[in-house]
Coordinates of C-alpha atoms and ligand atoms in Angstrom, one line a residue:
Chain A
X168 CA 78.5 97.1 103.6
X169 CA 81.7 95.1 105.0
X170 CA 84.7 94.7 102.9
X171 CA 85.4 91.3 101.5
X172 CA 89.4 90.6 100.9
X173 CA 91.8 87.9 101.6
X174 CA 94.3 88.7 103.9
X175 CA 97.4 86.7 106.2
X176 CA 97.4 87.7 109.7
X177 CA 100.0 89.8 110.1
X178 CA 98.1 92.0 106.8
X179 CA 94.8 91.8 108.7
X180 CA 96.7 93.4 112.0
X181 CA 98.4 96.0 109.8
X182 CA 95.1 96.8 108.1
X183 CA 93.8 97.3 111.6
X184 CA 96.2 99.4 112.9
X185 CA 95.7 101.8 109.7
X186 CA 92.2 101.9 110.2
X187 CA 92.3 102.9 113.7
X188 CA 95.3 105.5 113.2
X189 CA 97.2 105.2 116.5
X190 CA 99.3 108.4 117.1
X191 CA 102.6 106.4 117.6
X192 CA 103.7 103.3 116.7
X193 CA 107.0 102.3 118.0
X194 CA 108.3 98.8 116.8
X195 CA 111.2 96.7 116.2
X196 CA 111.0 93.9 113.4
X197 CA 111.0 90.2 114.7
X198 CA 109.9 87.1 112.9
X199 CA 107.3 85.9 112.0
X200 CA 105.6 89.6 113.2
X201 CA 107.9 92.0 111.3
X202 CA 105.5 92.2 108.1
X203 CA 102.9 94.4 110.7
X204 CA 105.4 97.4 110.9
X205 CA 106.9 96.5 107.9
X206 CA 103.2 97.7 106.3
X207 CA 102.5 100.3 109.1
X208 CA 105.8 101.9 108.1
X209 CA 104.4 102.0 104.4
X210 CA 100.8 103.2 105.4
X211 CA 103.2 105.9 107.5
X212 CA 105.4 107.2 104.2
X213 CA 102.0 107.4 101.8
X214 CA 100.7 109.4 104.1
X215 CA 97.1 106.7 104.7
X216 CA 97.9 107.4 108.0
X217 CA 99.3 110.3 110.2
X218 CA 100.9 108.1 113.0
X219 CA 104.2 109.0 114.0
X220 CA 106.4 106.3 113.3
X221 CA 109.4 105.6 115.8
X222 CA 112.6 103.0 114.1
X223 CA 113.9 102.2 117.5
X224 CA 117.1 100.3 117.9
X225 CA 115.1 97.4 120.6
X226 CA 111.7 96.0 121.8
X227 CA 113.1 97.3 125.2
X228 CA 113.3 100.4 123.2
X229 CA 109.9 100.1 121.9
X230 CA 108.2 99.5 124.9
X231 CA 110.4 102.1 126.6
X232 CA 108.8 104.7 123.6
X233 CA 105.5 102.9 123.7
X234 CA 105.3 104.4 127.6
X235 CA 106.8 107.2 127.1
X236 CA 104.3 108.3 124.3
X237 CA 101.3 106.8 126.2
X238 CA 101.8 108.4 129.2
X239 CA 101.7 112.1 127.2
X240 CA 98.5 110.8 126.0
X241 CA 98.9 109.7 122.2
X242 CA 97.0 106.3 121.3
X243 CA 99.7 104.2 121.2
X244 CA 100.2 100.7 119.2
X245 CA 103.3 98.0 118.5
X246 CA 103.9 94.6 117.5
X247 CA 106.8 91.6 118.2
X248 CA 107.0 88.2 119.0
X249 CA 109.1 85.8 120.9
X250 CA 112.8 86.9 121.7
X251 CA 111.5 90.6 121.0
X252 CA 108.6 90.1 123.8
X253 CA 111.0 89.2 126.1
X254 CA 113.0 91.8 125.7
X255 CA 110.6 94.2 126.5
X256 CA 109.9 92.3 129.7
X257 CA 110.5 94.9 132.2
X258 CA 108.6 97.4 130.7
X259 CA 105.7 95.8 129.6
X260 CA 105.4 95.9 134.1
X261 CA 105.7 99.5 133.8
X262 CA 103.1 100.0 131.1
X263 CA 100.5 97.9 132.6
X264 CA 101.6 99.0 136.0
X265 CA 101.5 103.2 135.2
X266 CA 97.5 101.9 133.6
X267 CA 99.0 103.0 130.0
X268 CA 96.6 101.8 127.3
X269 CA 99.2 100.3 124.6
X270 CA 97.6 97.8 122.2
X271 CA 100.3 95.0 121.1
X272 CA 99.7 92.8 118.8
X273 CA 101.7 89.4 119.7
X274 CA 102.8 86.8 117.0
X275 CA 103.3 84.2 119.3
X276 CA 106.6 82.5 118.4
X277 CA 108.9 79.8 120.2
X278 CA 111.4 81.4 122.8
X279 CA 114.8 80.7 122.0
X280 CA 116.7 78.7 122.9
X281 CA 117.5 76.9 120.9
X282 CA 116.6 79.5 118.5
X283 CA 113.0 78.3 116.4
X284 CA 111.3 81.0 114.7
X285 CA 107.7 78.7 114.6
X286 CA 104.6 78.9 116.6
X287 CA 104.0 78.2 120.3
X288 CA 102.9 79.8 123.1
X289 CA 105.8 80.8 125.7
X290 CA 106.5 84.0 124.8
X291 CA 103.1 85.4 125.9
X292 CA 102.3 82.6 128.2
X293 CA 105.3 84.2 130.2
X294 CA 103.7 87.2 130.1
X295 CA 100.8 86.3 131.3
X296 CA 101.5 87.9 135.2
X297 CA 102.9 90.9 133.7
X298 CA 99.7 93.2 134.6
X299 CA 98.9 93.1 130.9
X300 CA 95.1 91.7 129.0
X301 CA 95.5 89.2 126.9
X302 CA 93.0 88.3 124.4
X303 CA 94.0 84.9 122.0
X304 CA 92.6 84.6 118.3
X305 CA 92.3 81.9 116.2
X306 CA 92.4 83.2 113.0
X307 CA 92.7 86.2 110.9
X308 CA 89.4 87.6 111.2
X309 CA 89.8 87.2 115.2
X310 CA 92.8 88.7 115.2
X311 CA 91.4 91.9 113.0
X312 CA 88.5 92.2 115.5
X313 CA 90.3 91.9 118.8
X314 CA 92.5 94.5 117.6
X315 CA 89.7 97.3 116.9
X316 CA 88.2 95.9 120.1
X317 CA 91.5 95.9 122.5
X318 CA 91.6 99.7 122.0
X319 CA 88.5 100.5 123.6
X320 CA 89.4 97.9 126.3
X321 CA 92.5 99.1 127.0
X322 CA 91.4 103.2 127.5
X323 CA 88.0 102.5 129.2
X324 CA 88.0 104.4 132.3
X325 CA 87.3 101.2 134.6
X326 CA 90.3 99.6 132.9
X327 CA 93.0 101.8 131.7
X328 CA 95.4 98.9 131.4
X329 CA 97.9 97.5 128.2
X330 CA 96.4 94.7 126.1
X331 CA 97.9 91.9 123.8
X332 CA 96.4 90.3 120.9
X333 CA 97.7 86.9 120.2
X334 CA 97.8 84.6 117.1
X335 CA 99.8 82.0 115.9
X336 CA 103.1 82.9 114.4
X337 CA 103.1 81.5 110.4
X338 CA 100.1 79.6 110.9
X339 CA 97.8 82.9 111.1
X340 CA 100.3 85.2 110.8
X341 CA 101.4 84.4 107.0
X342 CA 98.1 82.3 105.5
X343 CA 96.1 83.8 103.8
X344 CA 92.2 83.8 104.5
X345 CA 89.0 85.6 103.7
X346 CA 88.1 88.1 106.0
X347 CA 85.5 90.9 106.3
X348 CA 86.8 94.1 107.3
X349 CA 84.9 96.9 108.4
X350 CA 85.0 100.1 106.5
X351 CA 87.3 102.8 107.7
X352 CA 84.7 105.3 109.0
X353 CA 83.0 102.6 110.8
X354 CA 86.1 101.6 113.0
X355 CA 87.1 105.2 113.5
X356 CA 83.7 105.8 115.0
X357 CA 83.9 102.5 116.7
X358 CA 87.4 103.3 118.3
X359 CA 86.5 107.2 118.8
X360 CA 89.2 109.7 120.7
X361 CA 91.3 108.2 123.5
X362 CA 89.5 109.9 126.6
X363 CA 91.0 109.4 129.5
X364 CA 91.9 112.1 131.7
X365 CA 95.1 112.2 133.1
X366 CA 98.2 112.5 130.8
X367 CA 101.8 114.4 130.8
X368 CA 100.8 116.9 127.8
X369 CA 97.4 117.6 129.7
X370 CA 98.1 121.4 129.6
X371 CA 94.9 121.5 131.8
X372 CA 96.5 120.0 135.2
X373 CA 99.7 118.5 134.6
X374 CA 100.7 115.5 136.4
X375 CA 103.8 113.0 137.4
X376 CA 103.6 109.9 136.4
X377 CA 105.5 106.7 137.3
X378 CA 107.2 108.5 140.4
X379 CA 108.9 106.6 143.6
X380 CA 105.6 104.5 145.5
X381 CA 107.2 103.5 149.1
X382 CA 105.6 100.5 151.5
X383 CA 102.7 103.3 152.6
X384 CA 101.3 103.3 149.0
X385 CA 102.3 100.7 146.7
X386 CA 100.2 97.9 148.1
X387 CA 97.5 100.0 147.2
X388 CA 98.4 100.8 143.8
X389 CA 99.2 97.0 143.0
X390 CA 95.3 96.7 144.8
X391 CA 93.8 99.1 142.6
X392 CA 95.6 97.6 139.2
X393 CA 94.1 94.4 140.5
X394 CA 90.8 95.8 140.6
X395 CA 91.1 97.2 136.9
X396 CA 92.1 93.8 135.5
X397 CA 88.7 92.4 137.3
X398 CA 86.6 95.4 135.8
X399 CA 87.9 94.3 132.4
X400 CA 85.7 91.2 132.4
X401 CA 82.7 93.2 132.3
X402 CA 84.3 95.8 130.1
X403 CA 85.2 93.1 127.3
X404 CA 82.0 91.5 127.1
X405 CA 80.3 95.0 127.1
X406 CA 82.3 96.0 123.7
X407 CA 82.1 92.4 122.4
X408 CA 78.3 93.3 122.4
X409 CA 78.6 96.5 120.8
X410 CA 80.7 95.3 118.2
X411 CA 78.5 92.1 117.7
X412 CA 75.7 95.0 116.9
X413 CA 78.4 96.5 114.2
X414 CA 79.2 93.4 112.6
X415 CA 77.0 90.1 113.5
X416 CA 80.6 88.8 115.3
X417 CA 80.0 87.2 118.3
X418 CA 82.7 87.5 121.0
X419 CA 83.1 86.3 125.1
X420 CA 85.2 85.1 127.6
X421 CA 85.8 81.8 125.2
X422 CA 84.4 80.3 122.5
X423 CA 82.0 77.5 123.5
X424 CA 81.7 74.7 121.0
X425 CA 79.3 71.6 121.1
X426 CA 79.5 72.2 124.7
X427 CA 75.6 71.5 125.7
X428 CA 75.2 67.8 126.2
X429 CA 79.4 67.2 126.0
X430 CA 81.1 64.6 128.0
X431 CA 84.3 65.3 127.1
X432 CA 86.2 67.9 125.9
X433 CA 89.5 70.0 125.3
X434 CA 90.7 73.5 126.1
X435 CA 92.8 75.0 123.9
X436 CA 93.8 78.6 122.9
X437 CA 94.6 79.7 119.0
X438 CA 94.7 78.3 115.8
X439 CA 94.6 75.0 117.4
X440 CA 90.7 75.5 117.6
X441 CA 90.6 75.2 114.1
X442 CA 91.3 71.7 113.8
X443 CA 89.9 70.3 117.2
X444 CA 86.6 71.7 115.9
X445 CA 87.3 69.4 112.2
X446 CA 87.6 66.6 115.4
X447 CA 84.5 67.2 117.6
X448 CA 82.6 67.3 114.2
X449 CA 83.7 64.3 113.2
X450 CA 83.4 62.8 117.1
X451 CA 79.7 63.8 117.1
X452 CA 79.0 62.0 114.1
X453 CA 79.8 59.3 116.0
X454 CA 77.8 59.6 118.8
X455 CA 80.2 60.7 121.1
X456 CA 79.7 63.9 123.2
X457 CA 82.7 65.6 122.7
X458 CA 82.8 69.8 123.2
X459 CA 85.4 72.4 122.9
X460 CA 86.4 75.2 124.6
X461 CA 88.6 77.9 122.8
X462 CA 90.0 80.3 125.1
X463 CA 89.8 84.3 123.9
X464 CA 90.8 86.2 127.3
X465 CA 93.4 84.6 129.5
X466 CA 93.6 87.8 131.2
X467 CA 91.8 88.5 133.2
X468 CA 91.2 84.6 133.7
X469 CA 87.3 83.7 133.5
X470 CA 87.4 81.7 136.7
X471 CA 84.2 81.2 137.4
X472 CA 82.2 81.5 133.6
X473 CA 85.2 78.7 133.4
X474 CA 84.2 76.7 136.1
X475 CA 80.5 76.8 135.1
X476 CA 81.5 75.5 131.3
X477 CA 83.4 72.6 132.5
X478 CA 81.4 71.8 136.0
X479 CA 79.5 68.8 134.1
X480 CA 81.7 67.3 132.3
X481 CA 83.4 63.9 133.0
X482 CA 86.9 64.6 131.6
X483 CA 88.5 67.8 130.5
X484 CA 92.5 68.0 128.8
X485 CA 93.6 70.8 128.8
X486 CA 96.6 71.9 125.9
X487 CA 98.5 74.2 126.3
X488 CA 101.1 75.1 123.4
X489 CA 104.1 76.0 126.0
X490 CA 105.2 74.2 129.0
X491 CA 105.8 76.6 132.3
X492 CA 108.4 74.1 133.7
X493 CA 107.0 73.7 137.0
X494 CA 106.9 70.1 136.6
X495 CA 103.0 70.1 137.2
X496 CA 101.9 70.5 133.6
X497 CA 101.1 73.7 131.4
X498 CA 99.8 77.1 132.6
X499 CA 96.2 76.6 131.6
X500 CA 96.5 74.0 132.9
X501 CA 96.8 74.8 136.2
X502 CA 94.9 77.5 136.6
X503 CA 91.8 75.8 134.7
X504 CA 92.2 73.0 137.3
X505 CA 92.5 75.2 140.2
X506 CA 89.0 76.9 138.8
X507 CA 87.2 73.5 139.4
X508 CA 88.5 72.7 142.8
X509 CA 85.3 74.1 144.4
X510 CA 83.3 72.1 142.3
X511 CA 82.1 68.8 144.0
X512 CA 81.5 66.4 141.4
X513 CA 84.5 67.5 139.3
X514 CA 85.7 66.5 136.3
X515 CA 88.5 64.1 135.7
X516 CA 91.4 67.1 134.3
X517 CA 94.7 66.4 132.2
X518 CA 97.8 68.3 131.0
X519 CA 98.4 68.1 127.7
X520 CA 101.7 70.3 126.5
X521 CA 102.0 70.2 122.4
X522 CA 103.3 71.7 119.8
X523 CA 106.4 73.1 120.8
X524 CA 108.8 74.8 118.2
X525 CA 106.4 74.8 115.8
X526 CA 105.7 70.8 115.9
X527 CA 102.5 70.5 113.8
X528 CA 99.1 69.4 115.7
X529 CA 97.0 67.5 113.2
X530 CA 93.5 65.3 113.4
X531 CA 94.5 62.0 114.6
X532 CA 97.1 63.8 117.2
X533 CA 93.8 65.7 118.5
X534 CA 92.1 62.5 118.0
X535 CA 94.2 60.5 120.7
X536 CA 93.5 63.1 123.1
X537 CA 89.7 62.9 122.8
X538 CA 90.6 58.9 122.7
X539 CA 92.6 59.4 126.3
X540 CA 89.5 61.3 127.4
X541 CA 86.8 58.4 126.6
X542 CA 89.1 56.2 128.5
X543 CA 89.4 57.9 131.4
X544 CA 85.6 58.0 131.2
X545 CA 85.3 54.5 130.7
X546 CA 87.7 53.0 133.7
X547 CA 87.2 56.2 135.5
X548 CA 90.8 55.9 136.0
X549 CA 93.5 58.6 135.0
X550 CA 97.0 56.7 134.1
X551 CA 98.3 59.9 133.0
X552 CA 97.5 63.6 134.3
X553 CA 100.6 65.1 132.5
X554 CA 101.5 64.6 129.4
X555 CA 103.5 65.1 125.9
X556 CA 101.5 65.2 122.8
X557 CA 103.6 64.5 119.9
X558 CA 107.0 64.4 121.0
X559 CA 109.0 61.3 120.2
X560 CA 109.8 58.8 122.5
Chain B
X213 CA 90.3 120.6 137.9
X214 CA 93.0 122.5 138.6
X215 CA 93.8 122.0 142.0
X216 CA 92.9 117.7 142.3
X217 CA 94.9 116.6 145.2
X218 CA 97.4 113.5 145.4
X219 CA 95.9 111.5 148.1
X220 CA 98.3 110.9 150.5
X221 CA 99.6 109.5 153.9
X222 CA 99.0 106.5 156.2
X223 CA 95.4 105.9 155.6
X224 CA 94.8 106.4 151.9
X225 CA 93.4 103.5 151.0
X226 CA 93.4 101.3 147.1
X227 CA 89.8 103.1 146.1
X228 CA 91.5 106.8 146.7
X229 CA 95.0 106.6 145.3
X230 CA 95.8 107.2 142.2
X231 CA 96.0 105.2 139.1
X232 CA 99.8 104.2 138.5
X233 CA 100.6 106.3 141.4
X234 CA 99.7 109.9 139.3
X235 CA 101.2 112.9 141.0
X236 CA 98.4 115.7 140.5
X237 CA 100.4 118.0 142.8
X238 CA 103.9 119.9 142.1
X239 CA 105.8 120.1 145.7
X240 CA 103.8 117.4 147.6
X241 CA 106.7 116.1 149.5
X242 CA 106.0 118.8 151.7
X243 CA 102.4 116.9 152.6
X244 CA 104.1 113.9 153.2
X245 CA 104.6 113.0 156.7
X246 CA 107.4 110.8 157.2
X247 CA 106.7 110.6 160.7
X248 CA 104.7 108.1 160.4
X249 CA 107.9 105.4 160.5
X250 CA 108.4 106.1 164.0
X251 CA 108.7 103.5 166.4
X252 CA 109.9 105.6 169.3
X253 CA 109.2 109.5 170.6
X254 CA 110.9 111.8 172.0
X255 CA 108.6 114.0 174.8
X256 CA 109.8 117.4 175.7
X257 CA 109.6 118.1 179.3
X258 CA 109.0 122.1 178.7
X259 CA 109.7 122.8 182.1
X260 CA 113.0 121.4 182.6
X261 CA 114.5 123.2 179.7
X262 CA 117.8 125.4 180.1
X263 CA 117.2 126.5 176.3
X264 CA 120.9 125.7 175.7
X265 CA 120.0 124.9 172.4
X266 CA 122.5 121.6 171.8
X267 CA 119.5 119.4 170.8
X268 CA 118.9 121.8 167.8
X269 CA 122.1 121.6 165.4
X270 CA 121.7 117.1 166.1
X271 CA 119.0 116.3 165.0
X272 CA 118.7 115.1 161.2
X273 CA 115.8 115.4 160.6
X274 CA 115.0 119.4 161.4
X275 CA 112.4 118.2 163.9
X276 CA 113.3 120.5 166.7
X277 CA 111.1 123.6 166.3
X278 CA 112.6 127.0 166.9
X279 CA 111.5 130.1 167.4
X280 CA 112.7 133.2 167.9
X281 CA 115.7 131.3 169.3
X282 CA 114.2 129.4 171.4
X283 CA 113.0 126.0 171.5
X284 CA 109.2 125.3 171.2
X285 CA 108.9 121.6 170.6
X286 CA 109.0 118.6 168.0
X287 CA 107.8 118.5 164.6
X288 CA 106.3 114.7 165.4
X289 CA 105.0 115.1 161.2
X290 CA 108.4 114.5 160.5
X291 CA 110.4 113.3 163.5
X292 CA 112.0 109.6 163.4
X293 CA 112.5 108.9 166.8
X294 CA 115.8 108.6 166.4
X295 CA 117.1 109.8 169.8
X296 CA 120.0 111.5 169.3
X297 CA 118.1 115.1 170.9
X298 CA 117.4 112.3 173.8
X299 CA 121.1 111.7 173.9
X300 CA 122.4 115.1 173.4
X301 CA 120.5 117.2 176.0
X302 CA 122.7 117.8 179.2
X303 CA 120.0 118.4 181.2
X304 CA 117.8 115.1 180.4
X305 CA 114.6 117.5 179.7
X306 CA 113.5 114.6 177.4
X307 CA 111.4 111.3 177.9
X308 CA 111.8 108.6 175.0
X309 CA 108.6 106.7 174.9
X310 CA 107.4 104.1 172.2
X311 CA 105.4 105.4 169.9
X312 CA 101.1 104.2 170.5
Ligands
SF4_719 S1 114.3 111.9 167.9 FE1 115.7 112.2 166.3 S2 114.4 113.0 164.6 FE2 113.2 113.2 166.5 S3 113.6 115.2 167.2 FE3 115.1 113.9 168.2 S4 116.9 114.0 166.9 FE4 115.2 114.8 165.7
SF4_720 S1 119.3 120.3 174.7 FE1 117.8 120.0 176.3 S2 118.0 121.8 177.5 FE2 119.0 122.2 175.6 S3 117.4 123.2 174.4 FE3 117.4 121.0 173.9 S4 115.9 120.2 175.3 FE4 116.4 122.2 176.1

């Protein structure tokens, strides 16, 4: 029988972390994420689990530990946000690069500056080329079960690569919400023994790892990390299945919502789901044909499971909770329009950046977006492919 | 188990390597033949040779093979093609070709 509690996000990651007993945690506190080793660090001193705890002075330091520890083999987790996620930016390369199976769960916060300590996306939108998965979750229960999940991503053989969890800083991370948890036992059976085979403490045949890779073989490792990242697609649907069969969850690629007949509809990763559901609902009512898609893996990008979702639509906006500064709109965006440029009847696509800093997203802002939609389905004209939602002009 | 080789050299290619560039094998540098960044090649004309040995203590890269105090050849696994043997022979024993 599943557990059921009520429990904010950031208590629903810590909760999974203890249930899966990683060997090492090495963390740094950073708002709004610093609850998750705050109660790790507690699960650590009354002994509920027998992780080895590292207080490390940095995120570059926990990373740095995080690889260090990985590469000898232990099961390795952290968490940050933000400013702290940045910090660790040139080793989160090195993990993902050196295949080291680190699961991170990120409370997606504002980058400074100026400093803002609420929700948006650029601190893991920025890491989105840095080698690592990166699963997105819209609530607490997501967030829960892409954590058990990540782990057995992240140290299957055909993968072998780091993996982020992402919610929404404050809005997930400190509400509180029903969830189900699994029992103990079941995720420990569920998550198993880390099995790889190569690792520094392999007494067995030990090995080098991250050594000197000159223009004869790095090309080829780079080609062979790329090859990992495209196995994961397969990999994450296979142990969404398995863990649909454990609990009755159902996870893929992304979330598909009143997509069948739709005309119209929005992208959109996170919490943000939440309410642009509340819309579609309310849309539908109404007669119009209005879908959703809620993006769960943004790495490795589901280019062509994307372009198959969205192929019939008339008009797609795409929101994306940080803006990438290219000038040419967010970075779902693009890479969500570049996935229908084969198709030949495409959709009508828009940029919609929102929510910055924390800005709140309600109904009637979600609304006007659906609105812009039906319009450029109506004139077949677009007046406006990117575009500010909720900033005040 | 044991005994797993690191793949290595000019035509190992993305399937074979390694993952992260794992080193299964202490002391592989010797395996490693950086030969391969050769552009031009020294040939040893045997018959011309005077043995004076003044190509020997030049070259930096140990390429010059010696044996019982006497020259035998090039170690092409590990040769540059520098040309400073090419240069410092007296007797011009050696051709400098580009490398095929
Ligand atoms: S070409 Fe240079 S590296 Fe090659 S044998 Fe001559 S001196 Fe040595
Ligand atoms: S310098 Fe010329 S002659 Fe002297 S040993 Fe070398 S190849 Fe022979």
């Amino acid at each position: 029988m599943a557990i059921r509690e009520r429990l904010s996000g950031n208590e629903a990651v810590a909760t999974a972390m203890k249930q899966i007993n990683p060997d090492v945690v090495a963390a740094f506190p950073i708002t709004p994420s610093t609850e998750v080793p705050q109660y790790f660090s507690q699960f650590v001193a009354n002994g509920s689990v027998d992780t080895e705890f590292v207080a490390v002075e940095s995120e570059h330091s926990a990373m740095s530990a995080c690889v260090g520890a990985s590469a000898a083999g232990a099961r390795v987790m952290t968490a940050t946000s933000a400013n702290g996620l940045a910090l660790m930016w040139e080793i989160l390369y090195i993990a993902a690069s050196s295949r080291l199976p680190i699961v991170m769960p990120v409370i997606n916060r504002a980058l400074s500056a100026p400093i803002n300590i609420h929700n948006d996306h650029s601190d893991s939108m920025g890491a989105r080329d840095s080698g690592w998965i990166q699963l997105y979750s819209e609530d607490n229960q997501e967030a829960y079960d892409n954590i058990i999940q990540a782990i057995r991503i992240a140290e299957h053989k055909d993968v072998q690569l780091p993996v982020m969890v992402c919610m929404d800083g404050f809005i997930v991370s400190h509400a509180v919400e029903n969830i189900e948890l699994l029992e103990t036992e079941k995720v420990k059976e569920f998550v198993g023994e880390r099995e790889l085979e190569d690792y520094l403490l392999n007494a067995e045949r030990p090995v080098s790892m991250g050594p000197l890779d000159l223009p004869p073989h790095y090309f080829e490792h780079k080609r062979q990390q790329a090859e990992a990242m495209k196995n994961a697609k397969k990999v994450i649907l296979e142990i969404a299945e398995e863990y649909e069969k454990l609990t009755g969850r159902k996870y893929g690629l992304f979330e598909e919502y009143k997509m069948e007949d739709a005309e119209v509809a929005i992208v959109v990763l996170n919490s943000t789901a939440g309410t642009a559901k509340e819309v579609v609902d309310e849309l539908r009512e109404n007669g119009v044909k209005a879908g959703l898609i809620k993006l769960r893996v943004f790495r490795p990008f589901p280019v062509d499971e994307l372009k198959e979702a969205l192929k019939d639509l008339k008009a797609v906006a795409v929101m994306d909770k940080a803006d990438s500064f290219s000038a040419a709109g967010g970075p779902v965006f693009t890479e969500i329009r570049a996935a229908l440029y084969d198709v030949e009847d495409r959709p009508e696509i828009v940029s919609y950046i929102y929510g910055l800093g924390g800005r709140d997203v309600r109904v009637d802002d979600i609304k006007k977006v659906y609105d812009d939609l039906k319009e450029i389905v109506e004139t077949g004209k677009v007046e406006s492919v990117y575009n500010y939602l909720g900033v005040k002009e | 188990m044991k005994d797993k080789k690191t793949p290595l050299g000019g035509n190992v290619s993305w399937k074979e390597t390694t993952p992260g560039g794992i080193i299964y094998d202490a002391g592989n540098a010797t395996r490693y033949k950086t030969g391969e960044w050769r552009s031009m090649k020294p040939v040893w004309n045997k018959d011309k040779c005077k043995q004076c040995m003044l190509c020997f203590p030049v070259c930096p890269d140990s390429s010059i093979l010696v044996e019982d105090g006497k020259m035998t050849g090039i170690d092409y696994d590990h040769c540059k093609g520098c040309g400073v043997c090419v240069e410092a022979c007296p007797f011009n024993v050696f051709d400098f070709v580009k490398e095929e």
